[in-house]
C-alpha positions as a Python dict, from the first residue, in 0.01 Angstrom:
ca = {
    (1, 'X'): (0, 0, 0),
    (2, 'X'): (283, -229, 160),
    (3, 'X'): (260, -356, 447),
    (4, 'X'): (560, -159, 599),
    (5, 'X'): (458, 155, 470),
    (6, 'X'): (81, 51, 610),
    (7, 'X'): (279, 19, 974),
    (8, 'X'): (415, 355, 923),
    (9, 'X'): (98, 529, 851),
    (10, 'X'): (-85, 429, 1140),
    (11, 'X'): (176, 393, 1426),
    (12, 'X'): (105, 354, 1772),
    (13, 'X'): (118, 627, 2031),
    (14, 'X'): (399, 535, 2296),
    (15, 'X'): (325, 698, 2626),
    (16, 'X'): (721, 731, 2737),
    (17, 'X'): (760, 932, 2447),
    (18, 'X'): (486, 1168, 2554),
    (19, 'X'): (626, 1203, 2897),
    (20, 'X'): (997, 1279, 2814),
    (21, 'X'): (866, 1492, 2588),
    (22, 'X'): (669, 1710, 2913),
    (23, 'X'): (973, 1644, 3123),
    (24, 'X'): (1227, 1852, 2859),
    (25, 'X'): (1094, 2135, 2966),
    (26, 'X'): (1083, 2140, 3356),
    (27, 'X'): (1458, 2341, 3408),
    (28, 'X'): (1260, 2682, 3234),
    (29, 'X'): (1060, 2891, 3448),
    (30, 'X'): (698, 2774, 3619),
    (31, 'X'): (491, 2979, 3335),
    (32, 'X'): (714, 2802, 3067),
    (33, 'X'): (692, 2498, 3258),
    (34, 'X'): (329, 2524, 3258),
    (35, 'X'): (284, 2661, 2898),
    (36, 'X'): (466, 2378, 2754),
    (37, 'X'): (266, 2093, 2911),
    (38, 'X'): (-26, 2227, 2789),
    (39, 'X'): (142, 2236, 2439),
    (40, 'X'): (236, 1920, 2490),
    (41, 'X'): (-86, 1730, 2627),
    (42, 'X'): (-276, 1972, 2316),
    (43, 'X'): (-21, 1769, 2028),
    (44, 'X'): (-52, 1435, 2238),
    (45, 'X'): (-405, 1456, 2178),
    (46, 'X'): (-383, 1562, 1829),
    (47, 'X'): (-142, 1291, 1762),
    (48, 'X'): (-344, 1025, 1902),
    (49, 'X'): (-713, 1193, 1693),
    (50, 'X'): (-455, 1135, 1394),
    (51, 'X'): (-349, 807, 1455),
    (52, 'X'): (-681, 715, 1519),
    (53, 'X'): (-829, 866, 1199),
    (54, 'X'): (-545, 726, 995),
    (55, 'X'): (-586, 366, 1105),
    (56, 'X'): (-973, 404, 1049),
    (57, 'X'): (-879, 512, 712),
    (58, 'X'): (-654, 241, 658),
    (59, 'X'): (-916, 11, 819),
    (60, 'X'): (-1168, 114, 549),
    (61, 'X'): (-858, 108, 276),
    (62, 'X'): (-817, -266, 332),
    (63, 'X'): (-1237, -344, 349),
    (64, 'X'): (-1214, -155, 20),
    (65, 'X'): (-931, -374, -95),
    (66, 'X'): (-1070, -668, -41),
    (67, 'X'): (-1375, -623, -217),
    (68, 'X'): (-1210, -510, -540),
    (69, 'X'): (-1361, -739, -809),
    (70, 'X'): (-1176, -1011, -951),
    (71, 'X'): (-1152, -987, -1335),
    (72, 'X'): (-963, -1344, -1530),
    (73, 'X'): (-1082, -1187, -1881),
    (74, 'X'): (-1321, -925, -2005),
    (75, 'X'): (-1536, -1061, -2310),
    (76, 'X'): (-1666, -794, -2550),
    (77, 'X'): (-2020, -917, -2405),
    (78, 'X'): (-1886, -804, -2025),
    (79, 'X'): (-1793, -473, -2144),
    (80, 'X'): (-2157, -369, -2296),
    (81, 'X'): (-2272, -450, -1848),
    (82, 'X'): (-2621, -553, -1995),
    (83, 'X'): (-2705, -865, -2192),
    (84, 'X'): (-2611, -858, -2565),
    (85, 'X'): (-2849, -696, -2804),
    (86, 'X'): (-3119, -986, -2918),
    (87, 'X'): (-3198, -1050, -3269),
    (88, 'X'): (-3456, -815, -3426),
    (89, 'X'): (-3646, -882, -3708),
    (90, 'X'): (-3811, -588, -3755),
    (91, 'X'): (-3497, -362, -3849),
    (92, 'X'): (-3419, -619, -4109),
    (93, 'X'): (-3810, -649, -4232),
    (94, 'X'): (-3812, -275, -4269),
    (95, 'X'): (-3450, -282, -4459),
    (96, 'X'): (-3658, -511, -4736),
    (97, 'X'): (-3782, -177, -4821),
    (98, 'X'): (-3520, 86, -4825),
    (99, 'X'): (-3441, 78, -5156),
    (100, 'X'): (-3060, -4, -5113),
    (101, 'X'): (-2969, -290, -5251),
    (102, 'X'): (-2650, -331, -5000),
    (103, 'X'): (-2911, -330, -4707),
    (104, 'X'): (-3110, -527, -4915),
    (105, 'X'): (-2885, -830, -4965),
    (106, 'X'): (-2772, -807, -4565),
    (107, 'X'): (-3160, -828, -4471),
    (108, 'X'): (-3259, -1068, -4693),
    (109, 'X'): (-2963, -1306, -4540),
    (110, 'X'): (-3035, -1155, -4145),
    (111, 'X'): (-3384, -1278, -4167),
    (112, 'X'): (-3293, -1659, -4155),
    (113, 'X'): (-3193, -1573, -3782),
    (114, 'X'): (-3581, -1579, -3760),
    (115, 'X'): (-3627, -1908, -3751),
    (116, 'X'): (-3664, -2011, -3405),
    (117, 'X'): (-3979, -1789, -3358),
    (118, 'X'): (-4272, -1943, -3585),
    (119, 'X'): (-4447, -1572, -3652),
    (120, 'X'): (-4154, -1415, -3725),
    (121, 'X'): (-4080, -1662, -3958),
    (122, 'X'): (-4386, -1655, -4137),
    (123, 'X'): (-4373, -1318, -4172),
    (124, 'X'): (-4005, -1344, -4309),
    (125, 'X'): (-4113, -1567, -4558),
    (126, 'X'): (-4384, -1378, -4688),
    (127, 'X'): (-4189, -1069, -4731),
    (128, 'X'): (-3921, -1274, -4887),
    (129, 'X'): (-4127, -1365, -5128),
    (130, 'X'): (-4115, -1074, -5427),
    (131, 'X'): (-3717, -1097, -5402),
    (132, 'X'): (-3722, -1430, -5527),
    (133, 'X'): (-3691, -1277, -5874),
    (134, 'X'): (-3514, -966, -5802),
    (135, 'X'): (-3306, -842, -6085),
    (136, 'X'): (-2985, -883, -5879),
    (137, 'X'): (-2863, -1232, -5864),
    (138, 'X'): (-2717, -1228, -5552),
    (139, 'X'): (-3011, -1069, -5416),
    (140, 'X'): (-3255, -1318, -5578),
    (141, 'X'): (-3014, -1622, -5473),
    (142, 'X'): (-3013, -1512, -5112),
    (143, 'X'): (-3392, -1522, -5117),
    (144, 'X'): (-3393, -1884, -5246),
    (145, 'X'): (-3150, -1968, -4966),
    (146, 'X'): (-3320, -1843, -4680),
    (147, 'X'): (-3669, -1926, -4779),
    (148, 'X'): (-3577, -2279, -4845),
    (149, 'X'): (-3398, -2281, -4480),
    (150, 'X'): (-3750, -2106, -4303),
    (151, 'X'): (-3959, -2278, -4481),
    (152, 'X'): (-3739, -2585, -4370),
    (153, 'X'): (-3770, -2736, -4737),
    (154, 'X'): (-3339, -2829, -4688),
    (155, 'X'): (-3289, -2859, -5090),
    (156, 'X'): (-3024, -2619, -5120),
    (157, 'X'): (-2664, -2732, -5225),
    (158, 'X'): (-2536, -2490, -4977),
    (159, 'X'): (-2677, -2662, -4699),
    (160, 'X'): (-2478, -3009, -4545),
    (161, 'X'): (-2701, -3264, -4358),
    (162, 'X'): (-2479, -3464, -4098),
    (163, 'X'): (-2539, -3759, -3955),
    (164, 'X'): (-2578, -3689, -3624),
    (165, 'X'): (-2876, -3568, -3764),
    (166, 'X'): (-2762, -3146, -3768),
    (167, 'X'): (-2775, -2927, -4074),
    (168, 'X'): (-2481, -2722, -4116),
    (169, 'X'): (-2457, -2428, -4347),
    (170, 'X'): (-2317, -2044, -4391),
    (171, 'X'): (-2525, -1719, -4469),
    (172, 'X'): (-2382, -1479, -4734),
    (173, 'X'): (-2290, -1727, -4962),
    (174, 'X'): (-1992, -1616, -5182),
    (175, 'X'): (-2040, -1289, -5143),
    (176, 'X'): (-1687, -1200, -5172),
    (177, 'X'): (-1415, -1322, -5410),
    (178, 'X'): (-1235, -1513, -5146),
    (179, 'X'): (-1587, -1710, -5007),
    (180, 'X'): (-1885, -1655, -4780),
    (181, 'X'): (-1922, -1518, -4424),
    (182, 'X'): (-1670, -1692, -4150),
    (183, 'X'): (-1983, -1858, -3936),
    (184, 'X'): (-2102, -2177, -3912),
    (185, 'X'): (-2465, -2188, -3847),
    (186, 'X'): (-2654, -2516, -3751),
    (187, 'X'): (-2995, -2668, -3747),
    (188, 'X'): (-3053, -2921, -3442),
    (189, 'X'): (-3370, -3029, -3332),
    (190, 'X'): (-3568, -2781, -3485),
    (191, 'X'): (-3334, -2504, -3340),
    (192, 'X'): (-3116, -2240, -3516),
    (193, 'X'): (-2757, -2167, -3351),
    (194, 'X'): (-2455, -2044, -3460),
    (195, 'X'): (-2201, -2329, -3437),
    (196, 'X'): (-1800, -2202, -3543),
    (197, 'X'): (-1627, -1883, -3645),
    (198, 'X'): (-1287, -1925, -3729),
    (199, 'X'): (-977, -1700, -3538),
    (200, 'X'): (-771, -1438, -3769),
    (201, 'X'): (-675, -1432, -4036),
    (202, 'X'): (-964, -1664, -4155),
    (203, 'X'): (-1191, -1422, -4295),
    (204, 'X'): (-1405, -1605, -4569),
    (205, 'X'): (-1525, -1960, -4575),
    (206, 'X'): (-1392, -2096, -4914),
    (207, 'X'): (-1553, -2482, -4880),
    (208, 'X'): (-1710, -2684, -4688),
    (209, 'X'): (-1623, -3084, -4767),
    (210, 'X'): (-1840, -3346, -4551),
    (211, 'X'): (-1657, -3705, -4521),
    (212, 'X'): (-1886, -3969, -4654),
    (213, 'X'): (-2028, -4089, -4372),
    (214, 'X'): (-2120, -3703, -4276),
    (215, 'X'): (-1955, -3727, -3917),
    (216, 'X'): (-1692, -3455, -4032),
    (217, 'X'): (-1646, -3185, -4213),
    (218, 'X'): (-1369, -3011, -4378),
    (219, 'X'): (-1329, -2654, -4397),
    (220, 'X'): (-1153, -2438, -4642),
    (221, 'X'): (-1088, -2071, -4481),
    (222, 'X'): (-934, -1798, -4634),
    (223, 'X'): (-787, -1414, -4598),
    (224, 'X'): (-696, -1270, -4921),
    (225, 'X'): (-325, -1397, -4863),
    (226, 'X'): (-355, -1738, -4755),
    (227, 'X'): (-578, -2003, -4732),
    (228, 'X'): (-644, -2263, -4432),
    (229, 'X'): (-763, -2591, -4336),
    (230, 'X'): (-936, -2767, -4062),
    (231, 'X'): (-1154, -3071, -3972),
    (232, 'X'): (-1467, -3056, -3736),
    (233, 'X'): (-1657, -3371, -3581),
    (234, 'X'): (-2008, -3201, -3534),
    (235, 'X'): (-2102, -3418, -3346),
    (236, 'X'): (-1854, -3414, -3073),
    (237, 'X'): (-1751, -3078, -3124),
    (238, 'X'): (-1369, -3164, -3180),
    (239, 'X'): (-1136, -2944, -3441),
    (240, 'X'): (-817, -3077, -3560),
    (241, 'X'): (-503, -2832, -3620),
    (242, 'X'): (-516, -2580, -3867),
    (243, 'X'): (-335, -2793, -4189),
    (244, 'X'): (-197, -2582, -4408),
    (245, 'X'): (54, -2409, -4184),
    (246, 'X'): (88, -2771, -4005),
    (247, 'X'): (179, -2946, -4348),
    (248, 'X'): (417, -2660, -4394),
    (249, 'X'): (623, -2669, -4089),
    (250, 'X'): (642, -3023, -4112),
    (251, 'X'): (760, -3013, -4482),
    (252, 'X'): (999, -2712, -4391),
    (253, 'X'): (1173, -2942, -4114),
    (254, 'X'): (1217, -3271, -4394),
    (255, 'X'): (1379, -3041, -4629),
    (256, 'X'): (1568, -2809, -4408),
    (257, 'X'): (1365, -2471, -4544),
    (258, 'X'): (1373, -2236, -4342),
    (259, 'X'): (1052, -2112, -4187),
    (260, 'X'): (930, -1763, -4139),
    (261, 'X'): (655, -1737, -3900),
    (262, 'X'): (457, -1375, -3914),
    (263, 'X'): (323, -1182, -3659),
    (264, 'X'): (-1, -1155, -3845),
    (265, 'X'): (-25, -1565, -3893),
    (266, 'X'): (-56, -1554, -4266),
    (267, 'X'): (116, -1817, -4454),
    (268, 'X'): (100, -1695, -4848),
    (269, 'X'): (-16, -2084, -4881),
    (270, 'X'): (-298, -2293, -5054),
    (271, 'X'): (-471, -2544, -5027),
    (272, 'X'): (-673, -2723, -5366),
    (273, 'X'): (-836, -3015, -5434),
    (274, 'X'): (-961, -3167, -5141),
    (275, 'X'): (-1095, -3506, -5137),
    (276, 'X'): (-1209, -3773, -4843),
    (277, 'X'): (-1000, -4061, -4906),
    (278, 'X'): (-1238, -4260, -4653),
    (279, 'X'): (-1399, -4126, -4369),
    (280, 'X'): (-1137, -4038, -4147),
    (281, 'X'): (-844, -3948, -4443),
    (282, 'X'): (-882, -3618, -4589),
    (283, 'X'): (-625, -3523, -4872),
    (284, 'X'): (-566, -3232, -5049),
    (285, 'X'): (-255, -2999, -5271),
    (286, 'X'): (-97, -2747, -5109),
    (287, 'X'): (52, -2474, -5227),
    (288, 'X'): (357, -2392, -4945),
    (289, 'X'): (547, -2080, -4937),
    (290, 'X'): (910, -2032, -4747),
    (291, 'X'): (1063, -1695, -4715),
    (292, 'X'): (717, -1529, -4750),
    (293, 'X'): (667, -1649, -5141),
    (294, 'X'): (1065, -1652, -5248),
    (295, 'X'): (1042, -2023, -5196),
    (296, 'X'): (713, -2207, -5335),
    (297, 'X'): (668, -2620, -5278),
    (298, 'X'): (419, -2814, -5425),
    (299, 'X'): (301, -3123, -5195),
    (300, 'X'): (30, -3372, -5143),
    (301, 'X'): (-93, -3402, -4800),
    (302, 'X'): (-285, -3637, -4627),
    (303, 'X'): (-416, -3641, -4255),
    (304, 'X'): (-632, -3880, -4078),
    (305, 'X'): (-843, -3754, -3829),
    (306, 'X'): (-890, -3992, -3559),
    (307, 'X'): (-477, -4081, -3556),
    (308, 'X'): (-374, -3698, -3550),
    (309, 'X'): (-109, -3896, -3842),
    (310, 'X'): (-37, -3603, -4129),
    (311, 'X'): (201, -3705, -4460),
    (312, 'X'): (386, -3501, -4647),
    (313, 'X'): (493, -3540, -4997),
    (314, 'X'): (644, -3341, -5285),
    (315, 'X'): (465, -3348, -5614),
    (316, 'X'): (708, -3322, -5911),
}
């Protein structure tokens, strides 16, 4: 309510008005007279119960006001009012033996969230066990991975040691056509955490690409329109632009192309052959398309990492 119309509701009771209000009447006859300062003292002291009422109204409006909570942005977490649901291992242990492959596959790959309770671990690991030659690949691939995570034996190909002394690796490897899962899980003194997810349209991870000293790590997204790039330091927990779309705006401005830039930030793009040149230079081929795909440019990029520097060039 504004202020003015705050004034309005709750008035004040002026006492002249009251009187020239009993005085109008004094020229009638005495019974008129007297009838109409008795009407008259009867709305006086109505009007003044209503005023009074109305500003203890507004009174408690304001209090009420006041205390309205104060809401910057409302997480998906802050919406469930109670803590997130914790990991339980026991729905996934008693998916092992549904039957259904599909629930199968998404246990078997669930139960490395176990880790960072040593009997539910165990237990994992022994149920794990008579998947390990499953007739489904996938299935029998997934129980390799996660038993050689719980059992902390880190031989897997999948997995990427850094040197800050972290293990970095994905769950669900390739389990679609365009890549694995879109988290990042680590392993850091002894604990199990998930580390990155990547924002829309990144829907897969496609590659993951340590440098050769292992203090970053390049990451090849996807959606099943366009592919992505970016660099992490683990260790200091610094991302570099997304490169794909970088390499293409900045190739779309040295040749005059013009750029389209969607709504739904896919770039019909590619990105192949990545390589650390050292390690702070990552290189790779990308694909670029202008004008959704009417227009298609092959390039080599480069960026280095620590300079923010990216290159540009068109492969013929």
């Amino acid at each position: 309510m504004r202020r003015e119309e705050l004034y309005r509701e709750i008035g004040q009771i002026d006492d002249a008005l009251i009187e020239a209000a009993e005085h109008s009447g004094a020229k009638g006859r005495v019974r008129r007279s007297r009838f109409s300062k008795r009407w008259i003292a009867l709305v006086a002291c109505l009007i003044v119960y209503s005023s009074t009422a109305t500003a203890l109204l507004a009174t408690e409006y304001t209090k009420n006001k006041a205390a309205e909570p104060y809401i910057r942005y409302l997480t998906a977490e802050d919406m469930e009012l109670a803590p997130p649901v914790k990991y339980e291992a026991d729905k996934f242990l008693q998916a092992l033996a549904s039957g259904n492959d599909d629930k199968v596959y998404i246990a078997v790959n669930r139960l490395v969230e176990s880790f960072n309770d040593p009997q539910a671990r165990e237990l994992a690991l022994q149920k794990l066990q008579p998947f390990l030659t499953s007739d489904s690949a996938k299935i029998a691939e997934s129980a390799a991975f996660a038993t050689d995570i719980l059992s902390k034996s880190y031989q897997s190909p999948y997995l990427y040691k850094m040197a800050d002394g972290s293990i970095i690796f994905a769950l669900f490897n390739n389990y679609s056509d365009y890549g694995t899962q879109n988290v990042l899980w680590r392993i850091k003194d002894d604990v199990l955490e998930p580390y990155f997810s990547f924002a829309a349209p990144s829907m897969y991870i496609k590659e993951l690409l340590p440098s050769p000293d292992r203090k970053l790590l390049a990451v090849v997204t996807s959606s099943n329109k366009s592919e992505f790039v970016q660099i992490l330091d683990v260790e200091k927990g610094t991302i570099s632009p997304e490169l794909v779309e970088s390499a293409r705006i900045k190739y779309g401005a040295q040749q005059k192309l013009e750029l389209w830039a969607r709504a739904d930030h896919e770039n019909y793009s590619y990105a192949n052959h990545l390589v650390w040149q050292d390690n702070e230079m990552l290189a790779f081929e990308g694909s670029l398309a202008y004008r959704d795909t009417e227009i298609i440019e092959n390039v080599a990029v480069t960026y280095r990492f620590k300079d923010k520097v990216m290159e540009v060039q068109p492969v013929k």
